[in-house]
Amino acid sequence: GQSLEQPSEVTAVEGAIVQINCTYQTSGFYGLSWYQQHDGGAPTFLSYNALDGLEETGRFSSFLSRSDSYGYLLLQELQMKDSASYFCAVRDRMDSNYQLIWGAGTKLIIKP
Amino acid sequence: DAGVTQSPTHLIKTRGQQVTLRCSPKSGHDTVSWYQQALGQGPQFIFQYYEEEERQRGNFPDRFSGHQFPNYSSELNVNALLLGDSALYLCASSLEAAYGYTFGSGTRLTVV
């Protein structure tokens, strides 16, 4: 079967650094995406890794190791507005079409 | 540049009724995907439309159907509503084979 595993909840302090891990087991793999979703809001695209290594975008970085079927999202200099749910999603391919397979999400709680 | 627009934002229906949800994709996007998100869960893929055809379908019963129009907008129809259909329904648009999806704010459907 296809599955993505990520922690259900992570707590961190404002100004700190937090890492959200994601392990996956899918029939195919074309890339790992991360999305942020605030309560009641739409998921917003954060990053995409198709190759191994670290991608940095401002305070957010995302890492991928295809050999380990593992990735993580790193958030630095945490701000209260970063309190949200974070989803990893694998881009897979069925027949000739791409699809996203989603994890259940990690709720990030930030304390002052 | 308008993003993805969904209507209505909220909807209350009775068991057994039928519902139609609407989505206008981001300008320039030609592919529309629909997701169901239960409270505290990740989005679950319903189906994807491209060139007015259903290209791919998730594990949802035939009560869930859709349509894409020549202007790329899309509808999701659910027949014979069940209490378990209560969820946030998200529409995401993209360019074919692109990895970044743009989501609408969703339609919150409550079945009573």
Short mmCIF file of N, CA, C and O in Angstrom, two decimals, chain B residues 2-105:
data_model
loop_
_atom_site.label_atom_id
_atom_site.label_comp_id
_atom_site.label_asym_id
_atom_site.label_seq_id
_atom_site.Cartn_x
_atom_site.Cartn_y
_atom_site.Cartn_z
N ALA B 2 -6.63 36.44 -9.90
CA ALA B 2 -7.42 35.67 -8.95
C ALA B 2 -6.83 34.28 -8.81
O ALA B 2 -6.34 33.68 -9.76
N GLY B 3 -6.89 33.77 -7.61
CA GLY B 3 -6.47 32.41 -7.37
C GLY B 3 -7.62 31.48 -7.67
O GLY B 3 -8.47 31.75 -8.52
N VAL B 4 -7.69 30.38 -6.93
CA VAL B 4 -8.77 29.42 -7.11
C VAL B 4 -9.99 29.88 -6.31
O VAL B 4 -9.86 30.21 -5.13
N THR B 5 -11.12 29.89 -6.98
CA THR B 5 -12.36 30.33 -6.34
C THR B 5 -13.32 29.17 -6.21
O THR B 5 -13.59 28.48 -7.21
N GLN B 6 -13.83 28.97 -5.00
CA GLN B 6 -14.80 27.91 -4.78
C GLN B 6 -16.10 28.50 -4.24
O GLN B 6 -16.09 29.46 -3.47
N SER B 7 -17.20 27.88 -4.64
CA SER B 7 -18.49 28.30 -4.10
C SER B 7 -19.40 27.10 -3.94
O SER B 7 -19.28 26.11 -4.68
N PRO B 8 -20.29 27.13 -2.96
CA PRO B 8 -20.35 28.13 -1.89
C PRO B 8 -19.26 27.87 -0.85
O PRO B 8 -18.56 26.87 -0.93
N THR B 9 -19.13 28.73 0.12
CA THR B 9 -18.13 28.53 1.17
C THR B 9 -18.64 27.56 2.23
O THR B 9 -17.85 26.79 2.79
N HIS B 10 -19.92 27.63 2.50
CA HIS B 10 -20.53 26.72 3.47
C HIS B 10 -21.86 26.22 2.92
O HIS B 10 -22.54 26.92 2.18
N LEU B 11 -22.21 25.00 3.35
CA LEU B 11 -23.43 24.38 2.84
C LEU B 11 -23.93 23.36 3.85
O LEU B 11 -23.14 22.59 4.40
N ILE B 12 -25.23 23.40 4.11
CA ILE B 12 -25.83 22.38 4.97
C ILE B 12 -26.87 21.64 4.17
O ILE B 12 -27.75 22.26 3.55
N LYS B 13 -26.77 20.32 4.16
CA LYS B 13 -27.69 19.48 3.40
C LYS B 13 -28.21 18.36 4.30
O LYS B 13 -27.61 18.03 5.33
N THR B 14 -29.30 17.77 3.85
CA THR B 14 -29.91 16.65 4.57
C THR B 14 -29.50 15.34 3.93
O THR B 14 -29.28 15.29 2.71
N ARG B 15 -29.40 14.30 4.73
CA ARG B 15 -29.08 12.97 4.19
C ARG B 15 -29.99 12.61 3.02
O ARG B 15 -31.20 12.85 3.06
N GLY B 16 -29.39 12.05 1.99
CA GLY B 16 -30.15 11.64 0.82
C GLY B 16 -30.22 12.70 -0.26
O GLY B 16 -30.53 12.38 -1.42
N GLN B 17 -29.93 13.94 0.10
CA GLN B 17 -29.96 15.00 -0.90
C GLN B 17 -28.74 14.94 -1.81
O GLN B 17 -27.81 14.15 -1.61
N GLN B 18 -28.77 15.81 -2.81
CA GLN B 18 -27.66 15.93 -3.74
C GLN B 18 -27.06 17.33 -3.62
O GLN B 18 -27.76 18.28 -3.26
N VAL B 19 -25.77 17.44 -3.92
CA VAL B 19 -25.11 18.73 -3.80
C VAL B 19 -24.15 18.93 -4.98
O VAL B 19 -23.59 17.96 -5.52
N THR B 20 -24.02 20.19 -5.39
CA THR B 20 -23.06 20.55 -6.44
C THR B 20 -22.15 21.65 -5.92
O THR B 20 -22.62 22.68 -5.45
N LEU B 21 -20.86 21.40 -5.99
CA LEU B 21 -19.85 22.39 -5.59
C LEU B 21 -19.12 22.87 -6.83
O LEU B 21 -18.89 22.09 -7.76
N ARG B 22 -18.69 24.13 -6.80
CA ARG B 22 -18.11 24.73 -7.99
C ARG B 22 -16.71 25.26 -7.73
O ARG B 22 -16.38 25.68 -6.61
N CYS B 23 -15.92 25.26 -8.78
CA CYS B 23 -14.52 25.68 -8.67
C CYS B 23 -14.09 26.39 -9.95
O CYS B 23 -14.28 25.87 -11.06
N SER B 24 -13.48 27.55 -9.79
CA SER B 24 -12.85 28.25 -10.91
C SER B 24 -11.35 28.22 -10.67
O SER B 24 -10.87 28.72 -9.64
N PRO B 25 -10.58 27.65 -11.58
CA PRO B 25 -9.14 27.51 -11.35
C PRO B 25 -8.40 28.84 -11.47
O PRO B 25 -8.95 29.83 -11.97
N LYS B 26 -7.20 28.83 -11.01
CA LYS B 26 -6.33 29.99 -11.17
C LYS B 26 -6.12 30.25 -12.66
O LYS B 26 -6.03 29.31 -13.46
N SER B 27 -6.05 31.54 -13.01
CA SER B 27 -5.87 31.91 -14.40
C SER B 27 -4.63 31.23 -14.99
O SER B 27 -3.55 31.27 -14.41
N GLY B 28 -4.82 30.58 -16.14
CA GLY B 28 -3.70 29.92 -16.80
C GLY B 28 -3.57 28.44 -16.47
O GLY B 28 -2.84 27.71 -17.16
N HIS B 29 -4.27 27.99 -15.44
CA HIS B 29 -4.21 26.57 -15.07
C HIS B 29 -5.27 25.79 -15.84
O HIS B 29 -6.38 26.28 -16.07
N ASP B 30 -4.93 24.55 -16.21
CA ASP B 30 -5.84 23.77 -17.03
C ASP B 30 -6.28 22.46 -16.36
O ASP B 30 -7.10 21.73 -16.92
N THR B 31 -5.76 22.20 -15.19
CA THR B 31 -6.05 20.93 -14.52
C THR B 31 -6.67 21.21 -13.16
O THR B 31 -6.19 22.08 -12.42
N VAL B 32 -7.75 20.51 -12.87
CA VAL B 32 -8.45 20.71 -11.60
C VAL B 32 -8.55 19.37 -10.86
O VAL B 32 -8.93 18.35 -11.44
N SER B 33 -8.17 19.41 -9.59
CA SER B 33 -8.28 18.23 -8.73
C SER B 33 -9.20 18.55 -7.57
O SER B 33 -9.19 19.67 -7.06
N TRP B 34 -9.95 17.56 -7.14
CA TRP B 34 -10.85 17.72 -6.00
C TRP B 34 -10.39 16.82 -4.87
O TRP B 34 -9.99 15.66 -5.09
N TYR B 35 -10.49 17.36 -3.66
CA TYR B 35 -10.08 16.64 -2.46
C TYR B 35 -11.17 16.76 -1.41
O TYR B 35 -11.85 17.77 -1.32
N GLN B 36 -11.25 15.72 -0.58
CA GLN B 36 -12.11 15.75 0.61
C GLN B 36 -11.20 15.76 1.83
O GLN B 36 -10.29 14.93 1.94
N GLN B 37 -11.42 16.69 2.74
CA GLN B 37 -10.62 16.75 3.94
C GLN B 37 -11.51 16.69 5.17
O GLN B 37 -12.23 17.64 5.47
N ALA B 38 -11.43 15.58 5.88
CA ALA B 38 -12.15 15.45 7.15
C ALA B 38 -11.36 16.18 8.22
O ALA B 38 -10.16 16.41 8.09
N LEU B 39 -12.04 16.52 9.28
CA LEU B 39 -11.42 17.28 10.36
C LEU B 39 -10.22 16.54 10.93
O LEU B 39 -10.30 15.36 11.25
N GLY B 40 -9.08 17.22 10.98
CA GLY B 40 -7.87 16.62 11.55
C GLY B 40 -7.16 15.63 10.65
O GLY B 40 -6.23 14.95 11.09
N GLN B 41 -7.57 15.58 9.40
CA GLN B 41 -6.96 14.63 8.45
C GLN B 41 -6.34 15.38 7.27
O GLN B 41 -6.64 16.56 7.04
N GLY B 42 -5.52 14.66 6.53
CA GLY B 42 -4.99 15.22 5.30
C GLY B 42 -6.02 15.12 4.19
O GLY B 42 -6.99 14.35 4.28
N PRO B 43 -5.83 15.91 3.14
CA PRO B 43 -6.76 15.83 2.00
C PRO B 43 -6.74 14.45 1.35
O PRO B 43 -5.68 13.85 1.21
N GLN B 44 -7.90 13.95 0.98
CA GLN B 44 -8.04 12.68 0.27
C GLN B 44 -8.45 12.98 -1.16
O GLN B 44 -9.44 13.68 -1.40
N PHE B 45 -7.71 12.42 -2.10
CA PHE B 45 -7.92 12.69 -3.52
C PHE B 45 -9.22 12.05 -3.99
O PHE B 45 -9.44 10.85 -3.81
N ILE B 46 -10.07 12.88 -4.65
CA ILE B 46 -11.33 12.37 -5.19
C ILE B 46 -11.15 12.07 -6.67
O ILE B 46 -11.31 10.94 -7.11
N PHE B 47 -10.85 13.09 -7.46
CA PHE B 47 -10.55 12.90 -8.88
C PHE B 47 -9.91 14.15 -9.46
O PHE B 47 -9.84 15.20 -8.81
N GLN B 48 -9.41 13.98 -10.67
CA GLN B 48 -8.73 15.06 -11.38
C GLN B 48 -9.29 15.19 -12.79
O GLN B 48 -9.53 14.17 -13.46
N TYR B 49 -9.45 16.43 -13.24
CA TYR B 49 -9.97 16.68 -14.58
C TYR B 49 -8.96 17.45 -15.41
O TYR B 49 -8.31 18.40 -14.92
N TYR B 50 -8.85 17.05 -16.64
CA TYR B 50 -7.99 17.73 -17.61
C TYR B 50 -8.64 17.58 -18.98
O TYR B 50 -9.09 16.49 -19.33
N GLU B 51 -8.70 18.65 -19.72
CA GLU B 51 -9.33 18.65 -21.04
C GLU B 51 -10.73 18.05 -20.99
O GLU B 51 -11.11 17.23 -21.83
N GLU B 52 -11.46 18.46 -19.97
CA GLU B 52 -12.87 18.11 -19.78
C GLU B 52 -13.10 16.62 -19.54
O GLU B 52 -14.25 16.15 -19.62
N GLU B 53 -12.04 15.91 -19.21
CA GLU B 53 -12.19 14.48 -18.93
C GLU B 53 -11.62 14.13 -17.56
O GLU B 53 -10.63 14.72 -17.12
N GLU B 54 -12.25 13.16 -16.93
CA GLU B 54 -11.74 12.65 -15.67
C GLU B 54 -10.53 11.79 -15.99
O GLU B 54 -10.64 10.73 -16.61
N ARG B 55 -9.36 12.21 -15.52
CA ARG B 55 -8.13 11.50 -15.84
C ARG B 55 -7.78 10.45 -14.81
O ARG B 55 -7.14 9.45 -15.10
N GLN B 56 -8.17 10.74 -13.59
CA GLN B 56 -7.73 9.89 -12.50
C GLN B 56 -8.76 9.99 -11.39
O GLN B 56 -9.40 11.04 -11.21
N ARG B 57 -8.92 8.92 -10.66
CA ARG B 57 -9.92 8.87 -9.61
C ARG B 57 -9.37 8.19 -8.38
O ARG B 57 -8.66 7.19 -8.47
N GLY B 58 -9.68 8.74 -7.24
CA GLY B 58 -9.31 8.13 -5.97
C GLY B 58 -10.34 7.10 -5.56
O GLY B 58 -11.24 6.72 -6.32
N ASN B 59 -10.24 6.66 -4.32
CA ASN B 59 -11.10 5.60 -3.81
C ASN B 59 -12.41 6.17 -3.27
O ASN B 59 -12.69 6.12 -2.08
N PHE B 60 -13.20 6.71 -4.16
CA PHE B 60 -14.50 7.28 -3.79
C PHE B 60 -15.59 6.60 -4.62
O PHE B 60 -15.37 6.26 -5.78
N PRO B 61 -16.77 6.42 -4.02
CA PRO B 61 -17.87 5.74 -4.74
C PRO B 61 -18.39 6.58 -5.89
O PRO B 61 -18.12 7.78 -6.00
N ASP B 62 -19.20 5.92 -6.71
CA ASP B 62 -19.76 6.57 -7.89
C ASP B 62 -20.72 7.70 -7.55
O ASP B 62 -21.10 8.47 -8.44
N ARG B 63 -21.11 7.79 -6.27
CA ARG B 63 -21.97 8.92 -5.86
C ARG B 63 -21.25 10.25 -6.08
O ARG B 63 -21.89 11.29 -6.17
N PHE B 64 -19.94 10.17 -6.15
CA PHE B 64 -19.13 11.36 -6.40
C PHE B 64 -18.83 11.43 -7.90
O PHE B 64 -18.23 10.51 -8.47
N SER B 65 -19.26 12.50 -8.50
CA SER B 65 -19.01 12.68 -9.93
C SER B 65 -18.63 14.13 -10.18
O SER B 65 -18.80 14.99 -9.31
N GLY B 66 -18.10 14.37 -11.36
CA GLY B 66 -17.66 15.72 -11.63
C GLY B 66 -17.75 16.07 -13.10
O GLY B 66 -18.18 15.26 -13.93
N HIS B 67 -17.33 17.28 -13.34
CA HIS B 67 -17.35 17.76 -14.72
C HIS B 67 -16.37 18.91 -14.83
O HIS B 67 -16.15 19.65 -13.86
N GLN B 68 -15.76 19.02 -16.01
CA GLN B 68 -14.93 20.19 -16.29
C GLN B 68 -15.45 20.85 -17.56
O GLN B 68 -15.74 20.17 -18.55
N PHE B 69 -15.53 22.14 -17.54
CA PHE B 69 -16.07 22.90 -18.65
C PHE B 69 -14.95 23.42 -19.55
O PHE B 69 -13.78 23.44 -19.15
N PRO B 70 -15.30 23.88 -20.76
CA PRO B 70 -14.27 24.37 -21.68
C PRO B 70 -13.42 25.50 -21.10
O PRO B 70 -12.27 25.69 -21.52
N ASN B 71 -13.96 26.27 -20.17
CA ASN B 71 -13.17 27.36 -19.56
C ASN B 71 -12.34 26.86 -18.37
O ASN B 71 -11.80 27.67 -17.62
N TYR B 72 -12.24 25.55 -18.20
CA TYR B 72 -11.46 24.86 -17.17
C TYR B 72 -12.12 24.83 -15.79
O TYR B 72 -11.62 24.15 -14.90
N SER B 73 -13.22 25.55 -15.60
CA SER B 73 -13.90 25.47 -14.33
C SER B 73 -14.47 24.07 -14.15
O SER B 73 -14.58 23.30 -15.11
N SER B 74 -14.82 23.77 -12.92
CA SER B 74 -15.21 22.39 -12.62
C SER B 74 -16.31 22.35 -11.58
O SER B 74 -16.50 23.29 -10.80
N GLU B 75 -17.05 21.26 -11.59
CA GLU B 75 -18.08 20.99 -10.59
C GLU B 75 -17.83 19.61 -9.98
O GLU B 75 -17.37 18.70 -10.66
N LEU B 76 -18.17 19.54 -8.72
CA LEU B 76 -18.18 18.25 -8.00
C LEU B 76 -19.62 18.01 -7.58
O LEU B 76 -20.23 18.87 -6.94
N ASN B 77 -20.16 16.86 -7.93
CA ASN B 77 -21.50 16.48 -7.55
C ASN B 77 -21.45 15.28 -6.61
O ASN B 77 -20.70 14.33 -6.86
N VAL B 78 -22.23 15.36 -5.57
CA VAL B 78 -22.35 14.22 -4.67
C VAL B 78 -23.84 13.88 -4.53
O VAL B 78 -24.64 14.75 -4.15
N ASN B 79 -24.20 12.65 -4.84
CA ASN B 79 -25.58 12.20 -4.73
C ASN B 79 -25.79 11.39 -3.46
O ASN B 79 -24.84 10.87 -2.87
N ALA B 80 -27.06 11.28 -3.07
CA ALA B 80 -27.43 10.44 -1.93
C ALA B 80 -26.51 10.68 -0.74
O ALA B 80 -25.85 9.77 -0.23
N LEU B 81 -26.47 11.92 -0.29
CA LEU B 81 -25.54 12.32 0.76
C LEU B 81 -25.68 11.48 2.02
O LEU B 81 -26.80 11.15 2.46
N LEU B 82 -24.52 11.18 2.59
CA LEU B 82 -24.44 10.47 3.86
C LEU B 82 -23.84 11.40 4.91
O LEU B 82 -23.14 12.36 4.57
N LEU B 83 -24.09 11.08 6.18
CA LEU B 83 -23.51 11.90 7.25
C LEU B 83 -21.99 11.96 7.12
O LEU B 83 -21.36 12.99 7.38
N GLY B 84 -21.39 10.85 6.68
CA GLY B 84 -19.94 10.76 6.54
C GLY B 84 -19.36 11.61 5.43
O GLY B 84 -18.14 11.73 5.32
N ASP B 85 -20.24 12.19 4.62
CA ASP B 85 -19.75 13.09 3.55
C ASP B 85 -19.46 14.49 4.09
O ASP B 85 -18.93 15.33 3.35
N SER B 86 -19.80 14.73 5.34
CA SER B 86 -19.51 16.02 5.94
C SER B 86 -18.00 16.22 6.00
O SER B 86 -17.27 15.42 6.59
N ALA B 87 -17.52 17.28 5.38
CA ALA B 87 -16.09 17.53 5.29
C ALA B 87 -15.85 18.86 4.59
O ALA B 87 -16.79 19.51 4.14
N LEU B 88 -14.56 19.22 4.53
CA LEU B 88 -14.14 20.37 3.73
C LEU B 88 -13.76 19.83 2.35
O LEU B 88 -12.95 18.90 2.24
N TYR B 89 -14.35 20.37 1.31
CA TYR B 89 -14.04 19.94 -0.05
C TYR B 89 -13.17 21.00 -0.70
O TYR B 89 -13.56 22.16 -0.84
N LEU B 90 -11.99 20.57 -1.08
CA LEU B 90 -10.99 21.47 -1.64
C LEU B 90 -10.82 21.23 -3.13
O LEU B 90 -10.79 20.09 -3.59
N CYS B 91 -10.69 22.32 -3.83
CA CYS B 91 -10.38 22.27 -5.25
C CYS B 91 -8.96 22.82 -5.42
O CYS B 91 -8.60 23.82 -4.80
N ALA B 92 -8.17 22.14 -6.23
CA ALA B 92 -6.80 22.59 -6.49
C ALA B 92 -6.59 22.65 -7.99
O ALA B 92 -7.01 21.75 -8.72
N SER B 93 -5.96 23.71 -8.45
CA SER B 93 -5.67 23.79 -9.87
C SER B 93 -4.17 23.80 -10.11
O SER B 93 -3.37 24.13 -9.22
N SER B 94 -3.79 23.41 -11.29
CA SER B 94 -2.38 23.35 -11.66
C SER B 94 -2.28 23.32 -13.18
O SER B 94 -3.28 23.18 -13.88
N LEU B 95 -1.05 23.44 -13.65
CA LEU B 95 -0.80 23.13 -15.05
C LEU B 95 -0.55 21.64 -15.15
O LEU B 95 -0.01 21.04 -14.21
N GLU B 96 -0.92 21.05 -16.25
CA GLU B 96 -0.74 19.62 -16.41
C GLU B 96 0.70 19.25 -16.08
O GLU B 96 1.63 19.87 -16.54
N ALA B 97 0.86 18.21 -15.25
CA ALA B 97 2.16 17.66 -14.86
C ALA B 97 2.97 18.59 -13.96
O ALA B 97 4.09 18.26 -13.61
N ALA B 98 2.43 19.75 -13.60
CA ALA B 98 3.16 20.62 -12.69
C ALA B 98 3.10 20.06 -11.28
O ALA B 98 2.19 19.33 -10.92
N TYR B 99 4.07 20.42 -10.46
CA TYR B 99 4.08 19.87 -9.11
C TYR B 99 3.49 20.79 -8.07
O TYR B 99 3.20 20.35 -6.97
N GLY B 100 3.31 22.05 -8.39
CA GLY B 100 2.74 23.00 -7.43
C GLY B 100 1.26 23.17 -7.64
O GLY B 100 0.82 23.54 -8.73
N TYR B 101 0.47 22.88 -6.65
CA TYR B 101 -0.98 23.03 -6.74
C TYR B 101 -1.38 24.32 -6.01
O TYR B 101 -0.86 24.62 -4.94
N THR B 102 -2.37 24.99 -6.55
CA THR B 102 -2.97 26.14 -5.89
C THR B 102 -4.36 25.73 -5.43
O THR B 102 -5.18 25.30 -6.24
N PHE B 103 -4.59 25.88 -4.13
CA PHE B 103 -5.85 25.44 -3.56
C PHE B 103 -6.81 26.61 -3.37
O PHE B 103 -6.38 27.75 -3.08
N GLY B 104 -8.08 26.31 -3.48
CA GLY B 104 -9.11 27.23 -3.07
C GLY B 104 -9.33 27.09 -1.56
O GLY B 104 -8.75 26.21 -0.92
N SER B 105 -10.15 27.99 -1.03
CA SER B 105 -10.40 27.98 0.42
C SER B 105 -11.38 26.88 0.84
O SER B 105 -11.56 26.66 2.02
#
